[in-house]
XYZ file of C-alpha atoms in Angstrom:
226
model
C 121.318 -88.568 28.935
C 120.822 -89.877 32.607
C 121.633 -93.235 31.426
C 125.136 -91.979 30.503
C 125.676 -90.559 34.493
C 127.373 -92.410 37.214
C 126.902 -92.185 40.187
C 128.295 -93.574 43.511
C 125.764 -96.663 44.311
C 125.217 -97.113 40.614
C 125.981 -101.432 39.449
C 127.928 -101.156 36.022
C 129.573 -103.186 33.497
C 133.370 -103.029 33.110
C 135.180 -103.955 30.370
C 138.641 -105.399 30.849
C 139.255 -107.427 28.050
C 137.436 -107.609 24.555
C 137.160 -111.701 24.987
C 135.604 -112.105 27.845
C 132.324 -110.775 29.769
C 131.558 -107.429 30.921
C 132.761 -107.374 34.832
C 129.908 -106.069 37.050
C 130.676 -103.810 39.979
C 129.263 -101.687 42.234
C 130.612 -97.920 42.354
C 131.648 -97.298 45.826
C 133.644 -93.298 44.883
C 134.206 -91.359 41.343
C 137.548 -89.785 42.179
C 139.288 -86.960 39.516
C 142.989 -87.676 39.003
C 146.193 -85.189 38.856
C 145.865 -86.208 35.280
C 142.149 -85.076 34.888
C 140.666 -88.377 34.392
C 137.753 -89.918 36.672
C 139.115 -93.133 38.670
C 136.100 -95.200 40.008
C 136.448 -97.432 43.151
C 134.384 -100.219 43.488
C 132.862 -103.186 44.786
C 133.301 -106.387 43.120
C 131.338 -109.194 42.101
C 132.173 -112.557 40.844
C 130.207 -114.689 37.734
C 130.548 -118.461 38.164
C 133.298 -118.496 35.877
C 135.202 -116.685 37.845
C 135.445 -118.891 40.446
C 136.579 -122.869 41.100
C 134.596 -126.008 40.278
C 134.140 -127.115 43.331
C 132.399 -123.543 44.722
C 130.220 -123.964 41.819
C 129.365 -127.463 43.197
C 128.182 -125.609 46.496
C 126.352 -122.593 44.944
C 124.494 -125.376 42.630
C 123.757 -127.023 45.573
C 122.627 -123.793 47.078
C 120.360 -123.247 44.178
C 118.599 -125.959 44.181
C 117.602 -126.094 47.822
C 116.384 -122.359 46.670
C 114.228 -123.792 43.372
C 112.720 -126.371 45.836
C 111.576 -123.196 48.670
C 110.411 -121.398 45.745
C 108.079 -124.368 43.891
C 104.844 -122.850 46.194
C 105.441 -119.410 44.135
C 106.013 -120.742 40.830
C 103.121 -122.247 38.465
C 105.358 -125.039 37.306
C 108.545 -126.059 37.636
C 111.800 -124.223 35.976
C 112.833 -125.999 32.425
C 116.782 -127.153 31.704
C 117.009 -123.575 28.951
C 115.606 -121.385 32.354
C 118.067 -122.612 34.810
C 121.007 -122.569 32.506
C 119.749 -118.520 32.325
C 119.838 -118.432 35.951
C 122.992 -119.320 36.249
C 123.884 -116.848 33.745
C 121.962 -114.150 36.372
C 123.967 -115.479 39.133
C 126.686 -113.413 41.042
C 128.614 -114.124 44.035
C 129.367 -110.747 46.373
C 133.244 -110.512 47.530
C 134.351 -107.933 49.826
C 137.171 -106.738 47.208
C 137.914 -103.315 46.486
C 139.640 -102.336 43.194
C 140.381 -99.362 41.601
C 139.432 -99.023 37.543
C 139.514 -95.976 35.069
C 135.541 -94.768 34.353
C 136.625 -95.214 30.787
C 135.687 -98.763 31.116
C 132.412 -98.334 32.000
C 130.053 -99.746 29.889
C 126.564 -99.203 30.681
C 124.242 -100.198 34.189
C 122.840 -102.962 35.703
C 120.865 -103.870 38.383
C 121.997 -106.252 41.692
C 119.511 -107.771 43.992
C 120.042 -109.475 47.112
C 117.967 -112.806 46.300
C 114.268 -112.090 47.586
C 113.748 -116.141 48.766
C 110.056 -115.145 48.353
C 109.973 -113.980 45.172
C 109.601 -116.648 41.830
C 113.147 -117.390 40.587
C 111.398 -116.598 36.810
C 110.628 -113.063 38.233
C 114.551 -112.533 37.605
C 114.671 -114.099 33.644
C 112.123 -111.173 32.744
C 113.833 -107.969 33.119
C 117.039 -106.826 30.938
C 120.376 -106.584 32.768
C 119.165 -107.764 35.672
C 121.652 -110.139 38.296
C 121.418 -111.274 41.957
C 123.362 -113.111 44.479
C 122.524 -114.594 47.575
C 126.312 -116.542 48.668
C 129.288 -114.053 49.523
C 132.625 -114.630 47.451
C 136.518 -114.817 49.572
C 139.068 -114.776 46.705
C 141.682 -114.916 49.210
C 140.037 -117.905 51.247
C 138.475 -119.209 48.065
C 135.301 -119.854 50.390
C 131.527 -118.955 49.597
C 129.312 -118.483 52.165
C 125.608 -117.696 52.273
C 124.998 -113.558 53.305
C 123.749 -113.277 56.838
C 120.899 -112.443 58.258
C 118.197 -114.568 55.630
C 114.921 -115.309 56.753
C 114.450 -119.170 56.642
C 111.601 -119.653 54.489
C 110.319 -123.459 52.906
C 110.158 -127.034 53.272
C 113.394 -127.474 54.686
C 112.577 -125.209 57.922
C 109.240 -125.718 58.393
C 107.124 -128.748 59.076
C 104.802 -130.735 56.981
C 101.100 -130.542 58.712
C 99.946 -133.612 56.758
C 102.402 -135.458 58.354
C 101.020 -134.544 61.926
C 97.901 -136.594 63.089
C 94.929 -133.663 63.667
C 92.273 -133.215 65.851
C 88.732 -133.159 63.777
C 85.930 -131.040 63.201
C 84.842 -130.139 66.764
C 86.582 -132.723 68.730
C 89.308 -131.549 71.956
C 92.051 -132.734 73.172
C 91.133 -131.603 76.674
C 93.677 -129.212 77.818
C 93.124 -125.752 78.724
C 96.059 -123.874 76.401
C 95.734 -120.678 78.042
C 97.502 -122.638 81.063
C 100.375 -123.896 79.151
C 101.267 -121.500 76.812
C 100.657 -118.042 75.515
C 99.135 -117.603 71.708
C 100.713 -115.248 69.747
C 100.047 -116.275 66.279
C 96.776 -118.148 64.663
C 96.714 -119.757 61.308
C 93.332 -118.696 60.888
C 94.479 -114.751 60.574
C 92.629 -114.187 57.231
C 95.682 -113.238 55.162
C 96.265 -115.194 51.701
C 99.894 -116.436 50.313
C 100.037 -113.095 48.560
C 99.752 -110.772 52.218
C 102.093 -113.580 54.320
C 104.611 -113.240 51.199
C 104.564 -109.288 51.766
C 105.128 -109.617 55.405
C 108.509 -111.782 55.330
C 109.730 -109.180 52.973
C 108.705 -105.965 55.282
C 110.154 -108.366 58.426
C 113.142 -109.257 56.440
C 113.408 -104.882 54.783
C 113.313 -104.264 59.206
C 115.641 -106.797 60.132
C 118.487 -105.865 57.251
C 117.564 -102.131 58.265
C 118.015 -102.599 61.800
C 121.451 -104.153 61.273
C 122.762 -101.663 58.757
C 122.505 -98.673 61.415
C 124.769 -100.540 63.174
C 128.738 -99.754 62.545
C 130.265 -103.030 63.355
C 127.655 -104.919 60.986
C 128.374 -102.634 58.217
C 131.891 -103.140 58.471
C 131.451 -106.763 58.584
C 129.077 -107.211 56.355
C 128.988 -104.076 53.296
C 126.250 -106.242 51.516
C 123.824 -104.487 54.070
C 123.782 -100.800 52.451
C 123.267 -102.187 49.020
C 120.213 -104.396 50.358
């Protein structure tokens, strides 16, 4: 019974056309016409169909620099068949509003704001299941990545290898406390699995923090759904 209800919040197919895929969209208000029936405005997003060659270019682009921050949390590589699903899994978040009758409605999903620390695979294993991580214009035709990401990976930080190190009891000879302060230490006892937790609390704070804030909000509506 409660998968038949509706709410406002709830991510739900729409079917427009008996040819082509359910539309996904995010119920923003269930409003009763003068006629009696339920109108439901909502919150569009895009599949890479719906949008030009040359954006899919980009968000491929985009997904691969993702598949290369992720290798660390996967146990081997994604196959051809498992990226050709993710793409399938793939929306694109627009800021456009449309009205549709809540006849359409054809079951729910769920949408995820991609978790950068999370294994890509982690989003092939549940049912009905999307996420996006690039915001949609269909007026400017532009896609953009959502603000306010943490920048995880090899493209932000630096390689240690590649650093000559001091050995096994040998100093350099300065006295650190004079140039700098220390306010982190890799030696803090955590494993991959606690420093993966962290970024996501930091990142759950930061999207928080911004989403109490009016002008964000306005700016940016992806931060109430994340």
């Amino acid at each position: 019974m409660a998968a038949n209800m509706y709410r406002v919040g709830d991510y739900v197919f729409f079917e427009t056309s008996s040819t082509t895929p359910y539309q996904i969209r995010r119920i923003e208000e269930l409003n009763k016409t003068p006629n009696g029936n339920v109108e439901a405005k909502v919150m569009c997003f895009y599949r890479r169909r719906d949008i030009s060659s040359s954006l899919i270019m980009l968000a491929d682009k985009h997904q691969s620099a993702l598949e290369d921050d992720t290798d660390a949390h996967d146990d081997e590589d994604l196959c051809e068949k498992q990226r050709h699903q993710l793409k399938h899994r793939e929306l694109f978040l627009s800021r456009q509003v449309e009205t549709l009758p809540a006849t359409h409605i054809r079951g729910k999903c769920t949408v995820t704001l991609l978790n950068e620390t999370e294994a890509l695979l982690s989003y092939l294993n549940k049912d009905d299941s999307f996420f996006y991580s690039l915001v949609y214009d269909p007026q400017q035709k532009t896609l953009l990545a959502d603000k306010g990401e943490i920048r995880v990976g090899s493209k932000y930080q630096a390689e240690a290898n590649s650093v000559e190190m001091l050995k096994d009891g040998e100093h350099d000879g300065r006295s650190l406390e004079e140039l700098e302060s220390l306010v982190w230490h890799p030696d803090s006892g955590l494993n991959d699995k606690h420093l993966d937790q962290f970024l996501v609390i930091a990142r759950s704070v930061g999207t928080f923090a911004r989403a109490l804030d009016c002008t964000s909000t306005v700016r940016q509506p992806s931060l109430h759904m994340s």
